[in-house]
Coordinates of C-alpha atoms and ligand atoms in Angstrom, one line a residue:
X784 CA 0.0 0.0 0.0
X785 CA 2.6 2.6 1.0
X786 CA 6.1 3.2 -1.2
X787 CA 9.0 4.2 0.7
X788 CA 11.4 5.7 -1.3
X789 CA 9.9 8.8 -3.6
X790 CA 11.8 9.1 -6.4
X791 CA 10.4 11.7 -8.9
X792 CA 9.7 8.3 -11.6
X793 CA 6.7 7.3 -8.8
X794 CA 4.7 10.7 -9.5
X795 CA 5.5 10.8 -12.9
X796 CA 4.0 7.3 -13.7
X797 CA 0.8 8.6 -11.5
X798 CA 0.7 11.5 -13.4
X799 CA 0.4 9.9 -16.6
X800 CA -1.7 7.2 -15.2
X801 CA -4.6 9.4 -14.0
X802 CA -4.1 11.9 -17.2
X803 CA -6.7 12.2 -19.9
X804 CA -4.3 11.0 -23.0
X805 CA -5.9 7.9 -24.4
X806 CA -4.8 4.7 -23.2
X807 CA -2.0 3.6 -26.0
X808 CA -0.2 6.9 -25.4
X809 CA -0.8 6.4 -21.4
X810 CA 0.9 2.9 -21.8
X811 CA 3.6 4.4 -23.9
X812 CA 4.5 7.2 -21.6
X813 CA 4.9 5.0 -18.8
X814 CA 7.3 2.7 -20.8
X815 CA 9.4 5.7 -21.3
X816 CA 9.8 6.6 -17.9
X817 CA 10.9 3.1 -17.5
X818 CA 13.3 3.3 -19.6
X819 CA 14.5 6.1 -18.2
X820 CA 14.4 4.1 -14.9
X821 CA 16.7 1.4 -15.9
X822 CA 18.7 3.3 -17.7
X823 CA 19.4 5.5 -14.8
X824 CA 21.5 4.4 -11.6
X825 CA 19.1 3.8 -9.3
X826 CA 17.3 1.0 -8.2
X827 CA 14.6 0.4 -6.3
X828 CA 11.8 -2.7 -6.4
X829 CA 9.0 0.1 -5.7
X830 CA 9.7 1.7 -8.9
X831 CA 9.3 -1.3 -10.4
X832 CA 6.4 -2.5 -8.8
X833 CA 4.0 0.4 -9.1
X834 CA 5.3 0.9 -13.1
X835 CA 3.7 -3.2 -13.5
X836 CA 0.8 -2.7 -11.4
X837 CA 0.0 0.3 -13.5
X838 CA 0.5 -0.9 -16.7
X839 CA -0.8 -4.4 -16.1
X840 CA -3.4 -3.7 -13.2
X841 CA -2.8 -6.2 -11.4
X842 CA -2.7 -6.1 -7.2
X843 CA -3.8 -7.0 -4.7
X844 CA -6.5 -5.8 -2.5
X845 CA -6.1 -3.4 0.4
X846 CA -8.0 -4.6 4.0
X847 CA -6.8 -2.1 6.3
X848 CA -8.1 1.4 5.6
X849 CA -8.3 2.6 8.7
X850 CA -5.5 5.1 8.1
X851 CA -7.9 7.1 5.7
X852 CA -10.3 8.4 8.9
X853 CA -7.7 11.2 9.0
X854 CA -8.4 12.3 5.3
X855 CA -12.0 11.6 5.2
X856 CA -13.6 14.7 3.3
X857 CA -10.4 16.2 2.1
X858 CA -9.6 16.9 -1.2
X859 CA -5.5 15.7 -2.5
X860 CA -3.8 16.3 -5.5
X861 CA -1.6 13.5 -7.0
X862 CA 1.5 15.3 -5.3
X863 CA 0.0 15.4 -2.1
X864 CA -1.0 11.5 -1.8
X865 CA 2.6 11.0 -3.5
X866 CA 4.3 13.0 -0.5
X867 CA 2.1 10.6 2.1
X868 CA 3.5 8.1 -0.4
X869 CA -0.4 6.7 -0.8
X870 CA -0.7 4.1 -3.6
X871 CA -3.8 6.2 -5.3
X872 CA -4.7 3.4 -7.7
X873 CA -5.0 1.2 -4.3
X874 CA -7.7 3.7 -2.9
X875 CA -9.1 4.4 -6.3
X876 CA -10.1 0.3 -6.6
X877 CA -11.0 0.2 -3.3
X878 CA -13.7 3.1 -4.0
X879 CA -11.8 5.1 -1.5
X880 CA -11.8 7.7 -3.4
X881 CA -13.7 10.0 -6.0
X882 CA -11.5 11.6 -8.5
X883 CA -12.8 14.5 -9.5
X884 CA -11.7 17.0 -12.3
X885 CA -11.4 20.6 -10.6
X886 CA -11.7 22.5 -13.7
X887 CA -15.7 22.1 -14.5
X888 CA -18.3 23.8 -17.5
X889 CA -16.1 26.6 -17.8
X890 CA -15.4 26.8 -13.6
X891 CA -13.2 25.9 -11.2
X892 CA -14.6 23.9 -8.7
X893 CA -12.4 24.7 -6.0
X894 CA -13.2 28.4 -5.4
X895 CA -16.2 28.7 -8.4
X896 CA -14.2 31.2 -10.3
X897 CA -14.4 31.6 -14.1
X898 CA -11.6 34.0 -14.3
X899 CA -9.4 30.5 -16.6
X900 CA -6.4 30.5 -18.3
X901 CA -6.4 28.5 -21.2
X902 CA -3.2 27.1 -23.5
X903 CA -2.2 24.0 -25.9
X904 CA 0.0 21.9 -24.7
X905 CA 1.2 18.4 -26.8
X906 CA -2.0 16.6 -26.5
X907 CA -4.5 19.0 -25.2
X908 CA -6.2 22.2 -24.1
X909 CA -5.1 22.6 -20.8
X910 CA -7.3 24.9 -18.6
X911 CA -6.3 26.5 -15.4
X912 CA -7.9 28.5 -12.8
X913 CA -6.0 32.6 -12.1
X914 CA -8.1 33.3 -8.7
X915 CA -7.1 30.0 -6.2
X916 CA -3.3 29.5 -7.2
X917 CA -2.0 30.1 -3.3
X918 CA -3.9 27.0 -2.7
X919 CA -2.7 24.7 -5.3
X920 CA -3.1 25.1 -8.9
X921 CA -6.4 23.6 -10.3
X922 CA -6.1 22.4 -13.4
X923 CA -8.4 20.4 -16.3
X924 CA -5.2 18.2 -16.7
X925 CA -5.2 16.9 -13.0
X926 CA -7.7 15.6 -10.9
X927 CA -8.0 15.7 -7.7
X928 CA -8.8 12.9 -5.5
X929 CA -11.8 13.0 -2.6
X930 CA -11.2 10.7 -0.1
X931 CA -14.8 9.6 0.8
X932 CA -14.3 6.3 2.5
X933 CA -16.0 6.9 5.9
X934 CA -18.6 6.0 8.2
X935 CA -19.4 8.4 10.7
X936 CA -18.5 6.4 13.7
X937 CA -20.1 8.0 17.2
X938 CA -17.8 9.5 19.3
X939 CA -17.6 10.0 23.0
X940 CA -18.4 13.1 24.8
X941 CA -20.2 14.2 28.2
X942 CA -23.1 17.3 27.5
X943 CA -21.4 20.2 28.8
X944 CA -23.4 21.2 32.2
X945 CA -22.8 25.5 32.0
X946 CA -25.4 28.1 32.9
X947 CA -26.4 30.6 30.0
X948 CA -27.4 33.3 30.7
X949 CA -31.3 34.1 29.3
X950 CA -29.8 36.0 26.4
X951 CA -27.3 33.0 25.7
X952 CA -30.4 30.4 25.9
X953 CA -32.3 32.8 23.5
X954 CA -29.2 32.7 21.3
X955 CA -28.4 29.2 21.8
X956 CA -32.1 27.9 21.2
X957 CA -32.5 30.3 17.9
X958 CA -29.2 28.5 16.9
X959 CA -30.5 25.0 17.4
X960 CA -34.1 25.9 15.3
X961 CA -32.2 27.7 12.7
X962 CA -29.8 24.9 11.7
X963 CA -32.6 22.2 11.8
X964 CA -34.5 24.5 9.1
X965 CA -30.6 24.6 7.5
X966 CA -30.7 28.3 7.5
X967 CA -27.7 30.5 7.9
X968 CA -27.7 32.6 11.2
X969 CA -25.0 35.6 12.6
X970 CA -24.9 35.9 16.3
X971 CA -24.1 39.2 16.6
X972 CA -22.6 39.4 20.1
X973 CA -20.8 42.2 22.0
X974 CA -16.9 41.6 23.6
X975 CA -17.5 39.4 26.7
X976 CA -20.9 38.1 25.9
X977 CA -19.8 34.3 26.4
X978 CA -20.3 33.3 22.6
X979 CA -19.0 30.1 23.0
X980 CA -21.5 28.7 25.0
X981 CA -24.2 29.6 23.3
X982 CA -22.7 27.1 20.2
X983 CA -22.8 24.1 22.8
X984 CA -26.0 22.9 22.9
X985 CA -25.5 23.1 18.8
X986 CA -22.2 21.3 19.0
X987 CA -24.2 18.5 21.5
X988 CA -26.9 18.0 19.6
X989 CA -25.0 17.4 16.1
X990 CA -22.9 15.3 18.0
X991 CA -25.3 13.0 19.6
X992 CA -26.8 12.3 15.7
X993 CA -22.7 11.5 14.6
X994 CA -22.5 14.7 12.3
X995 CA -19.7 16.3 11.7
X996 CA -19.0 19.7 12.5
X997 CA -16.2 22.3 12.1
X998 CA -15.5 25.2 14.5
X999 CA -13.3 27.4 12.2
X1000 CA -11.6 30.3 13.3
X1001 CA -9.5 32.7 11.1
X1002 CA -6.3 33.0 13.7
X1003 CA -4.7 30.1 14.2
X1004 CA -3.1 31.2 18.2
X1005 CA -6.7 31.1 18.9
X1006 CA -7.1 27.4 17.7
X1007 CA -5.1 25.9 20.6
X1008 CA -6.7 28.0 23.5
X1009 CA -10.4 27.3 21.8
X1010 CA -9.4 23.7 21.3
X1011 CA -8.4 22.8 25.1
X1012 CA -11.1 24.6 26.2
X1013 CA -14.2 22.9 24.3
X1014 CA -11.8 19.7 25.0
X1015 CA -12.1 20.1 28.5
X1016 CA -16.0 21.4 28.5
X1017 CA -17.3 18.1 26.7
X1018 CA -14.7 15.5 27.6
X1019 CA -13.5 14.7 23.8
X1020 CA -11.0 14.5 21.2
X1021 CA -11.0 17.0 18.7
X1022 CA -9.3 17.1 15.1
X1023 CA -6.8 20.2 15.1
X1024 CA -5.9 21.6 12.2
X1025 CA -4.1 24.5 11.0
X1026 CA -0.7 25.1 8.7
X1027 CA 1.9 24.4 11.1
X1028 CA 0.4 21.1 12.7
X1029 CA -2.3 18.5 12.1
X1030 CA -3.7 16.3 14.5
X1031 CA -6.5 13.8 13.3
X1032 CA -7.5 12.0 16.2
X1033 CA -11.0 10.5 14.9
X1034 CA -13.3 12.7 16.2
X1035 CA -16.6 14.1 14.6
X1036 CA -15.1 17.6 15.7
X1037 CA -12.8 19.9 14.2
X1038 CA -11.3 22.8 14.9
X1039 CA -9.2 24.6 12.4
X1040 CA -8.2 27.6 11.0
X1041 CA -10.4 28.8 7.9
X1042 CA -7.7 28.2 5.0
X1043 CA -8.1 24.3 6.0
X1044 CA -11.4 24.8 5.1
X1045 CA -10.3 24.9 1.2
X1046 CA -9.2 21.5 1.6
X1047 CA -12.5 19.8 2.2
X1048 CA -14.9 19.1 -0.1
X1049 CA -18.9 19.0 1.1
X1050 CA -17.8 17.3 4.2
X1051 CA -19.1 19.0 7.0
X1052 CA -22.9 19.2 8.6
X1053 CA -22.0 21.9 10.3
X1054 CA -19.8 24.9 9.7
X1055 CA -19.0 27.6 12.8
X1056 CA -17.1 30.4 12.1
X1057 CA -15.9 32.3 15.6
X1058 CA -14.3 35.9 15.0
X1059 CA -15.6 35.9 11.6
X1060 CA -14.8 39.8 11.3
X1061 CA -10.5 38.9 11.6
X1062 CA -11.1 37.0 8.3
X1063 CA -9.9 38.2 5.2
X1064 CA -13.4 37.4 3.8
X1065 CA -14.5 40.8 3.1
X1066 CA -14.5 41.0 -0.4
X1067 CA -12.0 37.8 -0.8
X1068 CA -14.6 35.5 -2.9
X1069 CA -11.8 32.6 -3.1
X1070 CA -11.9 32.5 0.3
X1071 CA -15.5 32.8 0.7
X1072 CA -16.6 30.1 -1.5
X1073 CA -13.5 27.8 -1.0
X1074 CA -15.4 27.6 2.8
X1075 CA -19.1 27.2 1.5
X1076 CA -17.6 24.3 -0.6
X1077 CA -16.5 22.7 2.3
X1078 CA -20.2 22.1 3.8
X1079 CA -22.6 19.8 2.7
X1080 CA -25.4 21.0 0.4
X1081 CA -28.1 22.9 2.3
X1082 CA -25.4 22.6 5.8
X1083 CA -26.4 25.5 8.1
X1084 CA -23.3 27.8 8.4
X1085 CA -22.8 29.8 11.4
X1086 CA -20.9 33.3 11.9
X1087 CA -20.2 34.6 15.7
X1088 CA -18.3 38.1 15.8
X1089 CA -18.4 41.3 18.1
X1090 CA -18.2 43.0 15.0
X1091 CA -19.5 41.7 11.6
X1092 CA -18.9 43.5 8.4
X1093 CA -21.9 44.8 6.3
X1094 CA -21.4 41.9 4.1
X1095 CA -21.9 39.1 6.6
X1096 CA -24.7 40.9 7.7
X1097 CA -26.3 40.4 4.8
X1098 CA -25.0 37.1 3.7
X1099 CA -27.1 35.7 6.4
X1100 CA -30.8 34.4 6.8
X1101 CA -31.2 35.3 10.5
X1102 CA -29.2 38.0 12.7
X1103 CA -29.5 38.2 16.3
X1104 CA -28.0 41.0 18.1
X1105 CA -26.7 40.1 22.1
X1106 CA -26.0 43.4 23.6
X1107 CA -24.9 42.4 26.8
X1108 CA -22.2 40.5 28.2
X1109 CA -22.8 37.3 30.1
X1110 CA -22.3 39.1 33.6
X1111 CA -24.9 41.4 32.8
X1112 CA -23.2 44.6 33.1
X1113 CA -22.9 47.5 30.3
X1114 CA -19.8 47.9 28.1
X1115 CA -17.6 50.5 29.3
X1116 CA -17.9 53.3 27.0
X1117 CA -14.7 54.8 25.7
X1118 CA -13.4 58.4 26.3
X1119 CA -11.4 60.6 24.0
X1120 CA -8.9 62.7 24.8
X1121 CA -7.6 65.0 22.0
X1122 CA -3.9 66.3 22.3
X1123 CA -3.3 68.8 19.1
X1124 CA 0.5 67.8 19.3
X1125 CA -0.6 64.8 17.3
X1126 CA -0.4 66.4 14.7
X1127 CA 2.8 67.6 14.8
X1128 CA 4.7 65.2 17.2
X1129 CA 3.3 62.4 18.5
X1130 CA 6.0 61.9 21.2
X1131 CA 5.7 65.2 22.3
X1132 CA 7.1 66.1 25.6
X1133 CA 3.2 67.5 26.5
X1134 CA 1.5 64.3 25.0
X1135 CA 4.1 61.8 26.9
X1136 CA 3.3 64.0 30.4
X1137 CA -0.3 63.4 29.8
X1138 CA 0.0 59.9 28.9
X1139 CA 2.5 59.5 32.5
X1140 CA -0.9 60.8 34.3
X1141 CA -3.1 58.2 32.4
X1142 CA -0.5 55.5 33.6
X1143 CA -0.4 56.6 36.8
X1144 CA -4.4 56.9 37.0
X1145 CA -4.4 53.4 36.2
X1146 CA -1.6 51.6 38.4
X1147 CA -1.9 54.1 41.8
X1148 CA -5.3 51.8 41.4
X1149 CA -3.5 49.4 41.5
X1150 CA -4.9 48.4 38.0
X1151 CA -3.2 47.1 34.8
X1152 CA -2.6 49.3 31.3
X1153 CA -2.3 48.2 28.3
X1154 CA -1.4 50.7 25.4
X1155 CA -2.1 50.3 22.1
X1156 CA -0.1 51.9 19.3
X1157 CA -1.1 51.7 15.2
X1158 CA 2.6 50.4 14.0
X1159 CA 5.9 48.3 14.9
X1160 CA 7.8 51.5 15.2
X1161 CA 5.7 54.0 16.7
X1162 CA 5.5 51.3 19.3
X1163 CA 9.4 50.6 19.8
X1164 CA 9.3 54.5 20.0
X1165 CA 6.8 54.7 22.6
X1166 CA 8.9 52.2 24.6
X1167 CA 11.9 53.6 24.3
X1168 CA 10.9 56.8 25.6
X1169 CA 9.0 55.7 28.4
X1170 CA 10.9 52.5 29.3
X1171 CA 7.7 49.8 29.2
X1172 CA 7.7 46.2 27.4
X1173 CA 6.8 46.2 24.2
X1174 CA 4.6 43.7 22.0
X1175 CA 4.6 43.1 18.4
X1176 CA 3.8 39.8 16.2
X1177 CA 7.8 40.4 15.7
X1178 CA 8.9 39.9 19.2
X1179 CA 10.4 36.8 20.2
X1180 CA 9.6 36.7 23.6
X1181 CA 6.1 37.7 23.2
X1182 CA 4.7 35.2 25.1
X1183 CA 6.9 35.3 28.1
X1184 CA 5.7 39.2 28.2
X1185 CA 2.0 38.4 27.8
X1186 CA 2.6 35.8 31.0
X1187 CA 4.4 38.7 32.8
X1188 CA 1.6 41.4 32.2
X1189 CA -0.6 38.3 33.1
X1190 CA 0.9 37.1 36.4
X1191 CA 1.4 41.1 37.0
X1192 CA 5.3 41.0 37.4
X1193 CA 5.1 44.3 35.5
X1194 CA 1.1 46.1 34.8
X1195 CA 2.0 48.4 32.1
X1196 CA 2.7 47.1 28.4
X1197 CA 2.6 48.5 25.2
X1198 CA 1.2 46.3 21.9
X1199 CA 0.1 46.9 18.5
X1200 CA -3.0 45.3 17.7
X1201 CA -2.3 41.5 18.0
X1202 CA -3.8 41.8 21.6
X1203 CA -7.1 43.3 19.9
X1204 CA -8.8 39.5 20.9
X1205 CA -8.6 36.6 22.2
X1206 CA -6.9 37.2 25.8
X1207 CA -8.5 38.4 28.9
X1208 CA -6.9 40.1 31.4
X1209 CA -8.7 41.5 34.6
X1210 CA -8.0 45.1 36.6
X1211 CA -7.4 46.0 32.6
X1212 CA -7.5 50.0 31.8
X1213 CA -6.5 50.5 27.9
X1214 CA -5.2 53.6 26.3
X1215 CA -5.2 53.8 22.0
X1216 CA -2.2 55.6 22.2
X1217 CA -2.6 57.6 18.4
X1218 CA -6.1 56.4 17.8
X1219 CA -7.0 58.7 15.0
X1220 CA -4.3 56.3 12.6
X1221 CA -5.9 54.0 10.2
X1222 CA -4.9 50.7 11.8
X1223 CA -7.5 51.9 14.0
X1224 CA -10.4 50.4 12.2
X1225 CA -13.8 51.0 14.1
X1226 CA -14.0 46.8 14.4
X1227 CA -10.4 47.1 15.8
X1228 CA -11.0 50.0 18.6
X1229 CA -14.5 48.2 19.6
X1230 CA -12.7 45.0 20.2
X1231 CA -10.1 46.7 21.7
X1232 CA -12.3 48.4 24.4
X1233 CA -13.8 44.8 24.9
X1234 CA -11.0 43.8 26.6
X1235 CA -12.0 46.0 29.4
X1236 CA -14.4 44.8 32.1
X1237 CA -15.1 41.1 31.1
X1238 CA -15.0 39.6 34.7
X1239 CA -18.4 39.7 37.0
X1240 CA -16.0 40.6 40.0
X1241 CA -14.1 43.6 37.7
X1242 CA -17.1 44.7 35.1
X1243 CA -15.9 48.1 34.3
X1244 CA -12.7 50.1 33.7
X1245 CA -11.5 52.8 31.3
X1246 CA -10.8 53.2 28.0
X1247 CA -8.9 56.4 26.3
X1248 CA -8.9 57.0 22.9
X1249 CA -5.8 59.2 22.7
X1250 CA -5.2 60.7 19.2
X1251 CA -5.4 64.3 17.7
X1252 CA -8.3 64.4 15.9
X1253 CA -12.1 62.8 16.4
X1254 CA -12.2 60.7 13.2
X1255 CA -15.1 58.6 11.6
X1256 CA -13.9 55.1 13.2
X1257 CA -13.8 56.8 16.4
X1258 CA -17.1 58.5 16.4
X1259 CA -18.5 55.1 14.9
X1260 CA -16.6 52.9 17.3
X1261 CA -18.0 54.9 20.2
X1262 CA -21.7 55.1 18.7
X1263 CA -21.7 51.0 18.1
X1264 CA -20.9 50.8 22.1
X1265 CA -23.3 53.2 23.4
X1266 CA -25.5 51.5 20.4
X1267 CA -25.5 48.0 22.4
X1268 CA -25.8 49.7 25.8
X1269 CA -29.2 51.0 24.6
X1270 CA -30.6 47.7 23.4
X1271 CA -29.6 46.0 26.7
X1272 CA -31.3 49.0 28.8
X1273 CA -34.1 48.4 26.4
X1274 CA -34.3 44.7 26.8
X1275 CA -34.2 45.0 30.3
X1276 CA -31.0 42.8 30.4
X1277 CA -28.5 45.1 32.4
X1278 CA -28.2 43.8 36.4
Ligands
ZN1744 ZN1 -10.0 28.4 -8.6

């Protein structure tokens, strides 16, 4: 079943084998590379083998497939299985596969694109596809091969036993109907408001029927800490996938980041994007379908996100808006504080004073700070004139610092906006040192201001947006808070 050595003759003969040339010039083709085998210096029975059981046909069958459970639903090109040095012709007689040709009526099947190049090469027209190419080029020469050789076995897990809050059960029940009618749905929750619960009694019930469901999540430090923590919540194994590492441990439940999703093929029951907002969906169709292609057809798919673009919005059948968080307290509302040295120096003598009293505000509290700043260097700046740790995705030692802040062995540090999500810290204050620059999205300064106040023992805390000027994202950012205040005063939600 499996080769060991992987000599470039072993994907050539597959190459040919699974090409579209007729099967006298196939037979040929392969006899030349054999020649060129023997002629050459090398030697090696595999070779050999797999060139005869090509040409002739004849093996022998495979019994054990169980290896394939980690595969089940994905789509490989002849490279790929060549590189898990996978006999494809094996899988292919064992109906282990579905070889499918990616290049379909004039579209590409892998991200639905009819933006093809076409060109003539010695036996045919060969077709490509100009819009998917960082995923593997897809091409009417070479199939690609669906590994669909599965039974969904059950797998074991204990039914989560966590409080929701009424707005959580309201959420989590209109989750539960929508998917049974397969309809699309957004939960549109604020910073804090426990979205991950309300996805459990989803998760329990598609589990208990052996469906298969994906949790996807567009930054992949966020897969680990999501991972262990559904892990520990329901007592089970789940599939972990993003670019660096892939574990397939034979579960019905994956977690992965939301470029593996381009590697499945209608697979999934169940599709659950978290953070949907950090995904570089907006306007990125590739992306967008290459996802869609991964559920089955008429699969519900699920967005969560503090802050969900126009787009999503729309792309939905059902929205439903959560304004407060799980602890039942408001969102702190952001102030701003204008300096007009901004807008001449930003690391003014006046503007660092004022930021020393915002500091000092915070930690004579004996509360933490973090400051944001737009960029790299404006951040190494800011910490070289004020002598606080700085954060970037560039520093080495990032997550010894984020521990430090954490197990407060220092409670002031500077970081650019790869802190925006995903951590909590509590006793927080935050300061957008700068906030009028464009890095400062309004999505980025509302999730930014969610860090602040998400424990029930420390609710609230403040937020400075420190910048020159009042621009739009500010005056938005601000008005989408206060926005979701109202609602929950309205609803009668706020403790
Ligand atoms: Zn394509």
């Amino acid at each position: 079943m499996y080769f060991s050595s992987n000599l470039e003759f072993i994907p050539a003969f597959f190459h040919i084998h699974y090409s579209n040339y007729d099967e006298k010039i196939k037979k040929n083709l392969l006899d030349e590379i054999y020649q060129e085998y023997t002629d050459s210096t090398f030697t090696d029975i595999e070779v050999e083998q797999i060139f005869f059981e090509l040409k002739y046909g004849n093996f022998k069958e495979i019994i054990d497939l169980k290896f394939l459970n980690s595969y089940r639903g994905r789509i490989f090109s002849i490279d790929q299985l060549v590189k898990k040095k996978i006999k494809i012709h094996y899988l292919e007689k064992a109906n282990c596969i579905e070889v499918i040709s990616t290049i379909r009526d004039s579209k590409c099947l892998m991200c639905s694109s009819k933006n093809l190049y076409s060109y003539y090469a010695s036996f045919d027209k060969i077709t490509y596809c100009l819009d998917c190419i960082d995923f593997g080029i897809s091409k009417s020469n070479e199939i690609r091969f669906l590994i669909n050789n599965y039974k969904n076995e059950p797998c074991h897990f204990t039914i989560p036993s966590i409080a929701l809050s009424d707005q959580q059960k309201i959420a989590s029940d209109l989750l539960v109907e929508n998917s049974k009618a397969n309809k699309s749905s957004l939960i549109w929750a604020v910073c804090g408001a426990g979205k991950t619960e309300i996805i459990y009694k989803l998760i329990s019930n598609y589990l208990k029927e052996n469906k298969i469901i994906c949790l996807a999540i567009p930054r992949k430090d966020i897969v680990n800490e999501l991972a262990s923590r559904i892990k520990k919540d329901f007592s089970l194994e789940i599939n972990l996938l993003h670019g660096d590492d892939k574990k397939f441990l034979g579960s019905n439940f994956y977690i992965m980041t939301c470029h593996q999703l381009f590697h499945y093929y209608k697979f999934f029951d169940l599709i659950i994007v978290d953070e949907v907002d950090a995904f570089p969906y907006n306007g990125n169709d590739v992306l967008e379908y290459g996802m869609k292609k991964a559920l089955k057809d008429q699969a519900p798919l699920i967005f969560l996100s503090a802050t969900p673009s126009k787009k999503i919005k729309k792309s939905v059948d059902s929205v439903y808006k959560l304004p407060i968080r799980y602890h039942g307290n408001l969102l702190p509302v952001p102030n701003l504080k204008i300096h007009k040295d901004f807008n001449k120096n930003i690391f003014s003598t006046n503007i660092l004073d004022t930021l020393d009293k915002i500091i000092r505000s915070s930690t004579n509290k004996n509360r933490r700070l973090l400051i944001f700043v737009p960029t790299i260097k404006i951040g190494e700046e800011l910490a070289k004139s004020t002598a606080y740790n700085f954060v970037s995705s560039k520093t080495e030692n990032r997550n010894d610092l984020i521990e430090g802040f954490r197990n407060k062995k220092f409670n002031v540090l500077i970081t650019t906006t790869i802190l925006e999500r995903g951590l909590t810290f509590d006793y927080l204050d935050i300061v957008v040192f700068h906030s009028s620059h464009k890095t400062f999205s309004k999505e980025a300064l509302i999730q930014i201001s969610g860090r602040v106040g998400r424990k029930a023992y420390d609710p609230s805390g403040s937020i400075i947006f420190y910048s020159g000027e009042h621009t739009k994202a500010i005056k938005s950012a601000i008005k989408e808070i206060k926005y979701m205040n109202e609602l929950a005063k309205y609803r009668k939600l706020v403790k």
